[in-house]
Amino acid sequence: MTDIQNDAQENAQRSKEAAESGDPMTMQVTLSIAVMAVIAAFIGALGETEASHTFVEKNDAVLSQAKASDTWAEYQSESIKRHIYSVGAGLTLQPDAAERLKGEADKYAREQPVSQDKAKQLEEEVVAHSEKAETHFGRHHILTIAEGIVHVAIAGASIALLAHKRSFWLVALGLTVIGMVVAGVAYAA
């Protein structure tokens, strides 16, 4: 059973007990605890989603880096082949062979800029994926803090319920609002 289901069952039981007690504060605090639990679960789910996005972006950055490395290796290979064919064309005494070798050297000279551009584009993708991953990771941290604040609010509301202290409950409501604001900050930046 998930935490959300457990929280929902516990809160349903508390609500039933509060309704039977006839105390309006007990009913209000119990219902607010249920709402706080839903808010905490929602913020937690957002945090986990951001963590997942972090991993996806980091994986994409690694894949782009591998492709960029392969493309740079291809660029170097083309450079070596171009050089070998150029040297061969200069050393041969047969005009037909020299022309064929020069044609091969020219072919690799044309392919090199394409490989270079492709490698640079892949390196830009690495940077873009890494930046996105950092953004998601930062959000994850902020959402974890927000979730923690709302959990503290739930604990405070529970203490208010047990101690019958309205001031504790009001502080818990305030902490819930602060937790929601902190969660909003994760997406505002």
PDB file of C-alpha atoms in Angstrom:
ATOM      1  CA  MET A   1       0.000   0.000   0.000  1.00  0.00           C
ATOM      2  CA  THR A   2       1.360   3.438  -0.862  1.00  0.00           C
ATOM      3  CA  ASP A   3       2.023   6.254   1.565  1.00  0.00           C
ATOM      4  CA  ILE A   4      -0.803   8.262   0.026  1.00  0.00           C
ATOM      5  CA  GLN A   5      -3.263   5.413   0.588  1.00  0.00           C
ATOM      6  CA  ASN A   6      -2.039   4.967   4.170  1.00  0.00           C
ATOM      7  CA  ASP A   7      -2.342   8.702   4.830  1.00  0.00           C
ATOM      8  CA  ALA A   8      -5.807   8.761   3.313  1.00  0.00           C
ATOM      9  CA  GLN A   9      -6.969   5.850   5.484  1.00  0.00           C
ATOM     10  CA  GLU A  10      -5.490   7.363   8.627  1.00  0.00           C
ATOM     11  CA  ASN A  11      -7.040  10.723   7.882  1.00  0.00           C
ATOM     12  CA  ALA A  12     -10.406   9.147   7.121  1.00  0.00           C
ATOM     13  CA  GLN A  13     -10.286   7.394  10.502  1.00  0.00           C
ATOM     14  CA  ARG A  14      -9.335  10.652  12.264  1.00  0.00           C
ATOM     15  CA  SER A  15     -12.139  12.491  10.479  1.00  0.00           C
ATOM     16  CA  LYS A  16     -14.629   9.875  11.575  1.00  0.00           C
ATOM     17  CA  GLU A  17     -13.431  10.106  15.171  1.00  0.00           C
ATOM     18  CA  ALA A  18     -13.529  13.915  15.026  1.00  0.00           C
ATOM     19  CA  ALA A  19     -17.061  13.907  13.669  1.00  0.00           C
ATOM     20  CA  GLU A  20     -18.158  11.584  16.444  1.00  0.00           C
ATOM     21  CA  SER A  21     -16.517  13.750  19.141  1.00  0.00           C
ATOM     22  CA  GLY A  22     -18.588  16.819  18.235  1.00  0.00           C
ATOM     23  CA  ASP A  23     -15.642  19.187  18.878  1.00  0.00           C
ATOM     24  CA  PRO A  24     -15.403  21.705  16.007  1.00  0.00           C
ATOM     25  CA  MET A  25     -11.661  22.281  16.509  1.00  0.00           C
ATOM     26  CA  THR A  26     -10.998  18.567  16.327  1.00  0.00           C
ATOM     27  CA  MET A  27     -12.926  18.366  13.062  1.00  0.00           C
ATOM     28  CA  GLN A  28     -11.161  21.423  11.582  1.00  0.00           C
ATOM     29  CA  VAL A  29      -7.683  20.266  12.549  1.00  0.00           C
ATOM     30  CA  THR A  30      -8.335  16.736  11.328  1.00  0.00           C
ATOM     31  CA  LEU A  31      -9.570  17.939   7.958  1.00  0.00           C
ATOM     32  CA  SER A  32      -6.642  20.331   7.652  1.00  0.00           C
ATOM     33  CA  ILE A  33      -4.247  17.458   8.365  1.00  0.00           C
ATOM     34  CA  ALA A  34      -5.848  15.509   5.511  1.00  0.00           C
ATOM     35  CA  VAL A  35      -5.413  18.474   3.165  1.00  0.00           C
ATOM     36  CA  MET A  36      -1.809  18.962   4.334  1.00  0.00           C
ATOM     37  CA  ALA A  37      -1.088  15.288   3.626  1.00  0.00           C
ATOM     38  CA  VAL A  38      -2.394  15.659   0.077  1.00  0.00           C
ATOM     39  CA  ILE A  39      -0.313  18.805  -0.427  1.00  0.00           C
ATOM     40  CA  ALA A  40       2.812  17.040   0.887  1.00  0.00           C
ATOM     41  CA  ALA A  41       2.160  14.056  -1.395  1.00  0.00           C
ATOM     42  CA  PHE A  42       1.708  16.347  -4.403  1.00  0.00           C
ATOM     43  CA  ILE A  43       4.902  18.277  -3.671  1.00  0.00           C
ATOM     44  CA  GLY A  44       6.732  14.968  -3.142  1.00  0.00           C
ATOM     45  CA  ALA A  45       5.500  13.680  -6.492  1.00  0.00           C
ATOM     46  CA  LEU A  46       6.710  16.858  -8.180  1.00  0.00           C
ATOM     47  CA  GLY A  47      10.104  16.404  -6.522  1.00  0.00           C
ATOM     48  CA  GLU A  48      10.382  12.832  -7.764  1.00  0.00           C
ATOM     49  CA  THR A  49       9.389  13.930 -11.264  1.00  0.00           C
ATOM     50  CA  GLU A  50      12.154  16.540 -11.233  1.00  0.00           C
ATOM     51  CA  ALA A  51      14.646  13.904 -10.044  1.00  0.00           C
ATOM     52  CA  SER A  52      13.592  11.646 -12.921  1.00  0.00           C
ATOM     53  CA  HIS A  53      14.017  14.490 -15.410  1.00  0.00           C
ATOM     54  CA  THR A  54      17.498  15.071 -13.977  1.00  0.00           C
ATOM     55  CA  PHE A  55      18.501  11.491 -14.747  1.00  0.00           C
ATOM     56  CA  VAL A  56      17.019  11.608 -18.243  1.00  0.00           C
ATOM     57  CA  GLU A  57      18.870  14.836 -19.094  1.00  0.00           C
ATOM     58  CA  LYS A  58      22.152  13.511 -17.654  1.00  0.00           C
ATOM     59  CA  ASN A  59      21.770  10.319 -19.701  1.00  0.00           C
ATOM     60  CA  ASP A  60      21.083  12.367 -22.821  1.00  0.00           C
ATOM     61  CA  ALA A  61      24.189  14.461 -22.088  1.00  0.00           C
ATOM     62  CA  VAL A  62      26.311  11.314 -21.795  1.00  0.00           C
ATOM     63  CA  LEU A  63      24.909   9.930 -25.056  1.00  0.00           C
ATOM     64  CA  SER A  64      25.528  13.216 -26.863  1.00  0.00           C
ATOM     65  CA  GLN A  65      29.072  13.308 -25.480  1.00  0.00           C
ATOM     66  CA  ALA A  66      29.723   9.779 -26.760  1.00  0.00           C
ATOM     67  CA  LYS A  67      28.367  10.728 -30.185  1.00  0.00           C
ATOM     68  CA  ALA A  68      30.494  13.890 -30.208  1.00  0.00           C
ATOM     69  CA  SER A  69      33.603  11.866 -29.341  1.00  0.00           C
ATOM     70  CA  ASP A  70      32.831   9.403 -32.136  1.00  0.00           C
ATOM     71  CA  THR A  71      32.303  12.267 -34.577  1.00  0.00           C
ATOM     72  CA  TRP A  72      35.604  13.910 -33.590  1.00  0.00           C
ATOM     73  CA  ALA A  73      37.305  10.537 -34.136  1.00  0.00           C
ATOM     74  CA  GLU A  74      35.695  10.404 -37.580  1.00  0.00           C
ATOM     75  CA  TYR A  75      36.974  13.946 -38.248  1.00  0.00           C
ATOM     76  CA  GLN A  76      40.523  12.900 -37.279  1.00  0.00           C
ATOM     77  CA  SER A  77      40.258   9.815 -39.467  1.00  0.00           C
ATOM     78  CA  GLU A  78      39.202  11.951 -42.421  1.00  0.00           C
ATOM     79  CA  SER A  79      42.140  14.276 -41.746  1.00  0.00           C
ATOM     80  CA  ILE A  80      44.617  11.404 -41.726  1.00  0.00           C
ATOM     81  CA  LYS A  81      43.146   9.895 -44.898  1.00  0.00           C
ATOM     82  CA  ARG A  82      43.198  13.282 -46.639  1.00  0.00           C
ATOM     83  CA  HIS A  83      46.846  13.727 -45.691  1.00  0.00           C
ATOM     84  CA  ILE A  84      47.819  10.225 -46.838  1.00  0.00           C
ATOM     85  CA  TYR A  85      46.061  10.665 -50.199  1.00  0.00           C
ATOM     86  CA  SER A  86      47.658  14.106 -50.662  1.00  0.00           C
ATOM     87  CA  VAL A  87      51.133  12.720 -49.964  1.00  0.00           C
ATOM     88  CA  GLY A  88      50.458   9.770 -52.266  1.00  0.00           C
ATOM     89  CA  ALA A  89      49.284  12.071 -55.064  1.00  0.00           C
ATOM     90  CA  GLY A  90      52.478  14.096 -54.741  1.00  0.00           C
ATOM     91  CA  LEU A  91      54.767  11.082 -54.737  1.00  0.00           C
ATOM     92  CA  THR A  92      53.323   9.020 -57.558  1.00  0.00           C
ATOM     93  CA  LEU A  93      54.815   9.263 -61.016  1.00  0.00           C
ATOM     94  CA  GLN A  94      51.624   8.093 -62.747  1.00  0.00           C
ATOM     95  CA  PRO A  95      49.313  10.995 -63.699  1.00  0.00           C
ATOM     96  CA  ASP A  96      46.115   8.866 -63.558  1.00  0.00           C
ATOM     97  CA  ALA A  97      46.964   7.575 -60.089  1.00  0.00           C
ATOM     98  CA  ALA A  98      47.894  11.086 -58.935  1.00  0.00           C
ATOM     99  CA  GLU A  99      44.527  12.423 -60.144  1.00  0.00           C
ATOM    100  CA  ARG A 100      42.611   9.593 -58.445  1.00  0.00           C
ATOM    101  CA  LEU A 101      44.520  10.113 -55.175  1.00  0.00           C
ATOM    102  CA  LYS A 102      43.969  13.877 -55.361  1.00  0.00           C
ATOM    103  CA  GLY A 103      40.235  13.217 -55.874  1.00  0.00           C
ATOM    104  CA  GLU A 104      40.177  11.077 -52.724  1.00  0.00           C
ATOM    105  CA  ALA A 105      42.036  13.781 -50.786  1.00  0.00           C
ATOM    106  CA  ASP A 106      39.519  16.373 -52.006  1.00  0.00           C
ATOM    107  CA  LYS A 107      36.614  14.114 -50.976  1.00  0.00           C
ATOM    108  CA  TYR A 108      37.926  13.913 -47.404  1.00  0.00           C
ATOM    109  CA  ALA A 109      38.632  17.660 -47.408  1.00  0.00           C
ATOM    110  CA  ARG A 110      34.915  18.224 -48.198  1.00  0.00           C
ATOM    111  CA  GLU A 111      33.743  15.725 -45.541  1.00  0.00           C
ATOM    112  CA  GLN A 112      35.825  17.179 -42.713  1.00  0.00           C
ATOM    113  CA  PRO A 113      33.859  20.424 -42.217  1.00  0.00           C
ATOM    114  CA  VAL A 114      30.620  18.422 -42.115  1.00  0.00           C
ATOM    115  CA  SER A 115      32.040  16.161 -39.404  1.00  0.00           C
ATOM    116  CA  GLN A 116      33.414  19.140 -37.520  1.00  0.00           C
ATOM    117  CA  ASP A 117      30.045  20.946 -37.574  1.00  0.00           C
ATOM    118  CA  LYS A 118      28.253  17.799 -36.457  1.00  0.00           C
ATOM    119  CA  ALA A 119      30.697  17.284 -33.557  1.00  0.00           C
ATOM    120  CA  LYS A 120      30.314  20.898 -32.435  1.00  0.00           C
ATOM    121  CA  GLN A 121      26.518  20.580 -32.572  1.00  0.00           C
ATOM    122  CA  LEU A 122      26.684  17.447 -30.424  1.00  0.00           C
ATOM    123  CA  GLU A 123      28.914  19.254 -27.920  1.00  0.00           C
ATOM    124  CA  GLU A 124      26.315  22.032 -27.729  1.00  0.00           C
ATOM    125  CA  GLU A 125      23.689  19.374 -26.997  1.00  0.00           C
ATOM    126  CA  VAL A 126      25.855  18.094 -24.130  1.00  0.00           C
ATOM    127  CA  VAL A 127      25.918  21.571 -22.616  1.00  0.00           C
ATOM    128  CA  ALA A 128      22.159  22.047 -23.119  1.00  0.00           C
ATOM    129  CA  HIS A 129      21.301  18.680 -21.526  1.00  0.00           C
ATOM    130  CA  SER A 130      23.649  19.351 -18.613  1.00  0.00           C
ATOM    131  CA  GLU A 131      22.085  22.753 -17.983  1.00  0.00           C
ATOM    132  CA  LYS A 132      18.589  21.253 -18.056  1.00  0.00           C
ATOM    133  CA  ALA A 133      19.694  18.534 -15.643  1.00  0.00           C
ATOM    134  CA  GLU A 134      21.034  21.162 -13.237  1.00  0.00           C
ATOM    135  CA  THR A 135      17.737  23.045 -13.412  1.00  0.00           C
ATOM    136  CA  HIS A 136      15.725  19.893 -12.648  1.00  0.00           C
ATOM    137  CA  PHE A 137      18.115  18.938  -9.843  1.00  0.00           C
ATOM    138  CA  GLY A 138      17.786  22.395  -8.282  1.00  0.00           C
ATOM    139  CA  ARG A 139      14.000  22.122  -8.420  1.00  0.00           C
ATOM    140  CA  HIS A 140      14.191  18.688  -6.830  1.00  0.00           C
ATOM    141  CA  HIS A 141      16.143  20.095  -3.879  1.00  0.00           C
ATOM    142  CA  ILE A 142      13.732  23.000  -3.394  1.00  0.00           C
ATOM    143  CA  LEU A 143      10.718  20.680  -3.602  1.00  0.00           C
ATOM    144  CA  THR A 144      12.305  18.357  -1.037  1.00  0.00           C
ATOM    145  CA  ILE A 145      12.599  21.299   1.350  1.00  0.00           C
ATOM    146  CA  ALA A 146       8.996  22.329   0.638  1.00  0.00           C
ATOM    147  CA  GLU A 147       7.777  18.797   1.280  1.00  0.00           C
ATOM    148  CA  GLY A 148       9.699  18.699   4.557  1.00  0.00           C
ATOM    149  CA  ILE A 149       8.098  21.964   5.676  1.00  0.00           C
ATOM    150  CA  VAL A 150       4.617  20.585   5.001  1.00  0.00           C
ATOM    151  CA  HIS A 151       5.491  17.386   6.907  1.00  0.00           C
ATOM    152  CA  VAL A 152       6.537  19.513   9.868  1.00  0.00           C
ATOM    153  CA  ALA A 153       3.195  21.316   9.532  1.00  0.00           C
ATOM    154  CA  ILE A 154       1.383  17.969   9.669  1.00  0.00           C
ATOM    155  CA  ALA A 155       3.276  17.074  12.827  1.00  0.00           C
ATOM    156  CA  GLY A 156       2.444  20.470  14.328  1.00  0.00           C
ATOM    157  CA  ALA A 157      -1.242  20.062  13.492  1.00  0.00           C
ATOM    158  CA  SER A 158      -1.195  16.604  15.054  1.00  0.00           C
ATOM    159  CA  ILE A 159       0.308  18.068  18.224  1.00  0.00           C
ATOM    160  CA  ALA A 160      -2.365  20.782  18.156  1.00  0.00           C
ATOM    161  CA  LEU A 161      -4.995  18.075  17.935  1.00  0.00           C
ATOM    162  CA  LEU A 162      -3.552  16.129  20.861  1.00  0.00           C
ATOM    163  CA  ALA A 163      -2.803  19.183  23.036  1.00  0.00           C
ATOM    164  CA  HIS A 164      -5.945  21.044  21.972  1.00  0.00           C
ATOM    165  CA  LYS A 165      -3.838  24.150  21.210  1.00  0.00           C
ATOM    166  CA  ARG A 166      -5.332  26.345  18.494  1.00  0.00           C
ATOM    167  CA  SER A 167      -2.079  28.344  18.239  1.00  0.00           C
ATOM    168  CA  PHE A 168      -0.161  25.194  17.204  1.00  0.00           C
ATOM    169  CA  TRP A 169      -2.754  24.542  14.521  1.00  0.00           C
ATOM    170  CA  LEU A 170      -2.464  28.103  13.164  1.00  0.00           C
ATOM    171  CA  VAL A 171       1.325  27.773  13.031  1.00  0.00           C
ATOM    172  CA  ALA A 172       0.871  24.485  11.173  1.00  0.00           C
ATOM    173  CA  LEU A 173      -1.426  26.181   8.657  1.00  0.00           C
ATOM    174  CA  GLY A 174       1.176  28.919   8.210  1.00  0.00           C
ATOM    175  CA  LEU A 175       3.906  26.356   7.650  1.00  0.00           C
ATOM    176  CA  THR A 176       1.755  24.670   5.016  1.00  0.00           C
ATOM    177  CA  VAL A 177       1.409  27.961   3.160  1.00  0.00           C
ATOM    178  CA  ILE A 178       5.176  28.504   3.442  1.00  0.00           C
ATOM    179  CA  GLY A 179       5.768  24.995   2.053  1.00  0.00           C
ATOM    180  CA  MET A 180       3.485  25.742  -0.880  1.00  0.00           C
ATOM    181  CA  VAL A 181       5.260  29.042  -1.549  1.00  0.00           C
ATOM    182  CA  VAL A 182       8.657  27.311  -1.434  1.00  0.00           C
ATOM    183  CA  ALA A 183       7.350  24.721  -3.912  1.00  0.00           C
ATOM    184  CA  GLY A 184       6.206  27.558  -6.174  1.00  0.00           C
ATOM    185  CA  VAL A 185       9.671  29.117  -5.966  1.00  0.00           C
ATOM    186  CA  ALA A 186      11.094  25.928  -7.500  1.00  0.00           C
ATOM    187  CA  TYR A 187       9.299  26.762 -10.741  1.00  0.00           C
ATOM    188  CA  ALA A 188       9.528  30.550 -10.562  1.00  0.00           C
ATOM    189  CA  ALA A 189      13.301  30.678 -11.023  1.00  0.00           C
TER     190      ALA A 189
END
